[in-house]
Structures are given as C-alpha cells and as structure tokens.
C-alpha cells in the first residue's frame, strides 16, 4: 500500500473523529454517545452474556479442587533442580525437605522415617516459618463469583439506584465507566474469595496433619502439641464442662463422670484427656429452656422404650432450675406417679383402650417397665473462650455437645426426635458396629445445590494424591464414597441429623473438624441447613470416610391415603403418604425413628388448615381427630432415589446440569408447581388424573408448610440419560419425552404389622401425655431444707422440754416429794415428739404453680 496524501488525510480525519468522540464522551458524558459506545463495547467484549459465560467457566476452573495448590507442601518440599538432573539416572527425584538449616531427606529416606519424627520435622519447620499463624474466623467468600452475569445484574441495579437517589441525569443508563467500576469490584471479590478458599483449605489441611501427628499420638512433643492446639482451636479454652446428675445432685467438675482419672486444668492436655477418658454409651441432647417440654416428653418416651443408657443434656447455663426439676421428675418419679392420669387430659382422650396405669398389662403387652433414667446436665458455657462467644451459630451447640460430652459411644438426638426402638439397639446395628459412625439420610427432595458449594466443600477435603502433604503423611485421599454422595451429586439435602451415632474413640478428629468449619460464615452457612450436613463434611475433611449412611433415604411416615377423593394423583398407581414426619427405616425394614415429635402437626391445629385439600373432602370431626391425636403410624414410603445431577469430580462445565433442570420445565407439572403462583383459591389444582407424580416429594402448605406428600411411583426422573448421553450437547426434548416411560421409577413402600402399629400407638400416648404437671417430690435442696428445719425444731423443743422438765421436776419435788421422775419424763417426751410430727406436717412445703400437691401422705419423720 502506498502512502498517498489522500490516505493520510483520511486516516488523520478518522483518527480525529475517533479521538474527538472519545474526548467528547469522556468530558461531556453525553448519554447518547456513551450509550452507543456501550453497545459497541458490550457486544464484543467481556460485558456480554457470552463474555460472562466464558469468565464463569474460567473462574469455576480456577476454583476447582483439582487445581488446588498445596502451599504447605510447596513450602516444605523444595525441588532442587540440580539434584533432579543428577538423580534422573537412578530414577529417584531428590527433594530437600525443610529449610537449609534442617536435615534434608529424599523421598525414600522420608518414607523410612518413623511418623513421629516426620511430624516433628514438619511442624517444627512450619512453626518456624509461620510464627504468627492464626486461625482466621473473619473470612469472606462470595458464591456469586461463578455467576458474573448475576453479579453484574445486582451491581447495575445498585448503580441505577444510586444515580436515582443522587438525581443524576439518565439514571437508567449504565455507562462504560459503570461497567468498568463493576468489573473492578468483581475482580476484588474474586481475589478475596480465592484468598478465603486458600486460607480455609490450608487450615483444614493443617488440622488433618495435627490429627495424624498428635491425636493419633505419633508425636510426644507436649509443648508443640499444646502450641498447635491453641493456634488451630483458639476458641477451646482448655476447660471441661461441669457435669451434674439431675437426680442425685452429684456434681463432677474435675473430669468426666466414670473416668478413672481427674482432669487437671493447665496440666493435662484437654484433647488427650478426652480421648483417654471418654467412656460408656449414652444419649446426648443439646438443649435450652425452649426445649423443656419436648425433653419431658422424650424422657417419658425413653422410659417407655426401657432405655437404660445414661442421658446427658448439654446446655450453656440456659435451663432454669424449674425446668431442671421437671426433667428430674420425668426421669425419676415412681412409675405410678409418673403415669398418674390426673396429670394430663390426654390420658382419657387418646387411645382410651391403652391404659397406661395398668402397669402389669402394659408390661405384658408392650414389654415396657418404665425404668428410671440416669439423667445428667452438662454445662459447656465455660469451655469456649469469651472472644468466640458469638462466633458459633446456634446449631453448633449440638456439635459442641458432641465434642465435650463424656460418652465414648454417643447417640445424639434432637429434643424432638422420636426413637422407636430401644436406643441401645442403634449401637448394635451392623452399620454402627462396622464403622462407628452411623448417619441418616434426609428426604430426597428435588432441590439442587450449586457447583460452587460442592466444589468448596471438596476443596476442604484431602484430594491430592501426589505432591501433597497427604502423600507425605499417608492420609487417604477422599473417594467416591464422599464425592458421589447425594449432596456432591448436586442435591441440597443429604443428611438428617435428628439421630447421629458416633464412636468418639474412632472419630475424634472428624468431630473436632466440625468446629472450625461451623465458625466460618460463608460459604458454609448458606450452603447447608444448620448442622445437618456438617457431620459427613467434617469427617471427610478430616480424611475420615469411615462413616455409613442408613441405606434408605428418609421416608414419609404416617397413614396410607386410601380414599380416591383424598389423594393428589387420583388416577395413578402410586401410593401416597402425606406427613409432617420424616422417618427412617433400616435396611431390613424396621422403623427406627421419626422426627418432629409425635403430634400430627407441631405447628398448628386443624382450624388453620381446614380449607385446604384434602381436608375439604373430610368431615370436620375426622379432621379434628386427625390433628388432636398423635401421628398414627401404619405405613411409610421411601420415594425413588434421585439421579445424579452432577457427576463425580464436580464437572466444571454445567451444560448438562442446566439441561437437566430445563427438562423439568417441559415435563408435566406436579400440584406444588402448578399452584406455586396461584393466588385465586378457585384456580388451585388439587388433584391430577392425567399423569403420575414427577418427583418423590411434593410440598404442601399444610401445617405451616411442614407437610410433604411422598410417592412410591414416579414418572422416571431421567429418561434423558440415554438421549443425552455423556457426550452429546443439548437435550432433544422431543426424543426425551418420547422415551418417557410413565411410572418407571419405583420407591419403597412399607406397611407395619399390627403389633408394631399398636406399639407405636402406645409410645405416642406415652409421649403426648408428658406435661409439666408432676406429683410433688422434693428436690435434694428441699429435702435438706426440710431436715434442717426439722432438726432445729427438735432441738428447740428438746431444750424447751428440758427446761420444762427441770421446772416440772422441781415442782414435783416441791409438791409430791420423791416419786418416780423417769416415768414422767418419758411420758412428757412422747407428747413432745407427737407435737413434733404434727408441726412438721404443717410446715409449708415449697410448691410450684403447676404442681399438684401430693394427697395426704405425711412426710416420714426422721428417726
Ligand atoms: C455414582 O453414583 C451413581 C448413582 O448412584 C452410580 O451409578 C455410579 O456408578 C457412581 N459412580 C462412582 C464412581 O462410584
Ligand atoms: C380426579 O379428581 C378430579 C377432581 O378433583 C376429578 O374431576 C376426576 O374425575 C378424578 N379422576 C379420577 C380418575 O377419579
């Protein structure tokens, strides 16, 4: 090309126009122009949908656990380039471990070292290099970084709002500058989130090594142990909780009850003491005042189940003396008092054919002897450092209880858990005896989680087999046992933690690992509901996959709906059980426990729900009786399991997942989806006769949204696997629907035998008749107080009578001369003693408002 004058002029002109455009744009802020520029800019660059998508993929990739760096390893093991060359012939890669001043080993030498020395070599090196390392609690993580489009939408809305309130012209126009500013903010958030993830990954990795070295007692350096424990678990202040026997009042403040050795604060190492002195099997419940009513009922139920395990109720000083008294009474009353029908109206109204007071008959029919319970209160208030008082979420009380309790075999219950077998049986089940950690599955609801969540949790786990600290310390890398579980496969709910059975001696580190994770706010708290998923997550993060889930997912437990005008799918093969109670059926079909108490609905009475289907098709008395009686257990349905939404390894590309979800939209709808946005009552669809349910659980609005209906036959979840294939791009909906075979996915249906149904009725009656009314029995303090008053009174009377006797004697002497004084003395004393009894009976006994005083049974006189 030749440089002609014309071309130069044209080029200069073009340059001038472009420059002046930019100039005008920058200095005039002309909306028209900037808007125009914006469009041009956006179409071809990173602010477009396409640009966002590309960005998301690259952020997802960067966050992916397979790209996780092991910084601790890199710092500890420095490849020595020259040595690599030298050793290539001999096939070994020589590595220098530690800083120059330290001994160096090659990998095979390292492997020959006793683990204790490996621990010392590593942690001394690490401590020297990181003298100021502290556990970080205030970390920020923003899950939206993998959805840049969403991030921009939010931020642009914010910018518009700001402009509006600042009364700027054209507030709705997002300028290039705005986009650039948002981009800056986005980058800042990405960097922050990546740093947070690195920090959390490093912390969990260090704690794993700490567990390997010190909890497994491989290294005996007490100073190192203590120092590391303080850095990694700064919230644990080294105190044990105080234990108080609810019945005898016995209090244990210097160690674990039943331990052979007391705990010396400041001398013994807390973790070591806990590991060596946890003992026995027991039931553990974390509770506060608001759980008192449920606890009274639960303790009754445990008596009905012949429970012989001790119970520890863990609190933070937030159970009043009054409530403790109730619980003590529930645990220790004589069976006749405990089952006195005057204490609750439910005795007469509920299952009148079951007479709880006929103790003999009850024992014969149900085998229940209502043993007294060995109940303890455990106060953990002083065990947590003050600076962390508000750092644990409420649900972490359960985790702290698990960590601090004195049992070795722990059966952790929620206050509203309903065990339906003798609790000790949980420990005899093969799941427990084989693994020492037995968990239960939640309802297989079709709620999904997000890549960023499952990937985050995977990052906390040991995932690198090579070039990692895991490799150096032979910590097993997490397997498909975790990575292919329901949560990791893309579903929101895996664990239901109303019952958790753990052998602390086998899983100490796993339990300990729940604590640092529960202190972190994001992304932990928004990714899981309460403590639910934390058990398996923490165990796997600890490198401990030795836990097992009950085979069956949660069942809907209640009564089979037989009437066609009461079922939601009235032309389907499916069976239907609607219930507010998820329950858990063992592999061999035994119903083990249900959740949410024993009431039909724990939230409200029948009145609030009377205008909702299917109650509209029931008569009022039947409806009322349904709500007023306890849950009637005759059947259970475990719906078919969900297919994997995400494959093992947490795919970075989410196309398949997105297509899967889109497929739901072209399928027929379930009643909950049809009615989701319907506000007009007449428009609500109650029954469907054209197809089967599309998912195993359908939510209803009954019982404040707690009721779900479960189905054992579902139109297959994923015909599309064949159509979609592992490699094909997008789903062919036509083809998918043509392959759709109605009712293909089958769940499990259970019908319980008559004796069991009766037994559940009996248990439900025992539970619902629990109340805060008790026959008065003295507490230890009351007894002592009474005895003290009695003693004082006796002394006073004796003194008086002695004085009187002296006077009498002298009078007698005066009046009658030398008659028998001893006979008179004893007569006098007897009279005094009788007065004494009468007076003690009249002593005002402490009475509580809700207590019904014990009828006319005089207190025993102390001899
Ligand atoms: C993951 O789970 C699915 C379904 O439960 C199963 O078909 C698949 O074989 C599992 N994959 C691995 C690697 O275990
Ligand atoms: C199912 O119920 C609807 C109304 O609720 C009714 O119109 C329909 O006929 C019923 N179908 C069958 C097969 O019973």
PDB file of C-alpha atoms and ligand atoms in Angstrom, residues 480 484 644 648, ligand 1:
ATOM      1  CA  UNK A 480     -16.373 -41.604  45.586  1.00  0.00           C
ATOM      2  CA  UNK A 484     -20.536 -39.380  44.669  1.00  0.00           C
ATOM      3  CA  UNK A 644     -27.037 -37.721  39.878  1.00  0.00           C
ATOM      4  CA  UNK A 648     -18.185 -37.445  40.294  1.00  0.00           C
TER       5      UNK A 648
HETATM    6  C1  LIG B   1     -22.032 -42.719  41.461  1.00  0.00           C
HETATM    7  O1  LIG B   1     -23.371 -42.960  41.777  1.00  0.00           O
HETATM    8  C2  LIG B   1     -24.162 -43.390  40.693  1.00  0.00           C
HETATM    9  C3  LIG B   1     -25.607 -43.444  41.118  1.00  0.00           C
HETATM   10  O2  LIG B   1     -25.770 -43.652  42.451  1.00  0.00           O
HETATM   11  C4  LIG B   1     -23.646 -44.737  40.196  1.00  0.00           C
HETATM   12  O3  LIG B   1     -24.411 -45.185  39.123  1.00  0.00           O
HETATM   13  C5  LIG B   1     -22.191 -44.574  39.797  1.00  0.00           C
HETATM   14  O4  LIG B   1     -21.654 -45.814  39.428  1.00  0.00           O
HETATM   15  C6  LIG B   1     -21.376 -43.989  40.922  1.00  0.00           C
HETATM   16  N1  LIG B   1     -20.054 -43.668  40.466  1.00  0.00           N
HETATM   17  C7  LIG B   1     -18.959 -43.994  41.149  1.00  0.00           C
HETATM   18  C8  LIG B   1     -17.670 -43.612  40.545  1.00  0.00           C
HETATM   19  O5  LIG B   1     -18.995 -44.585  42.206  1.00  0.00           O
END
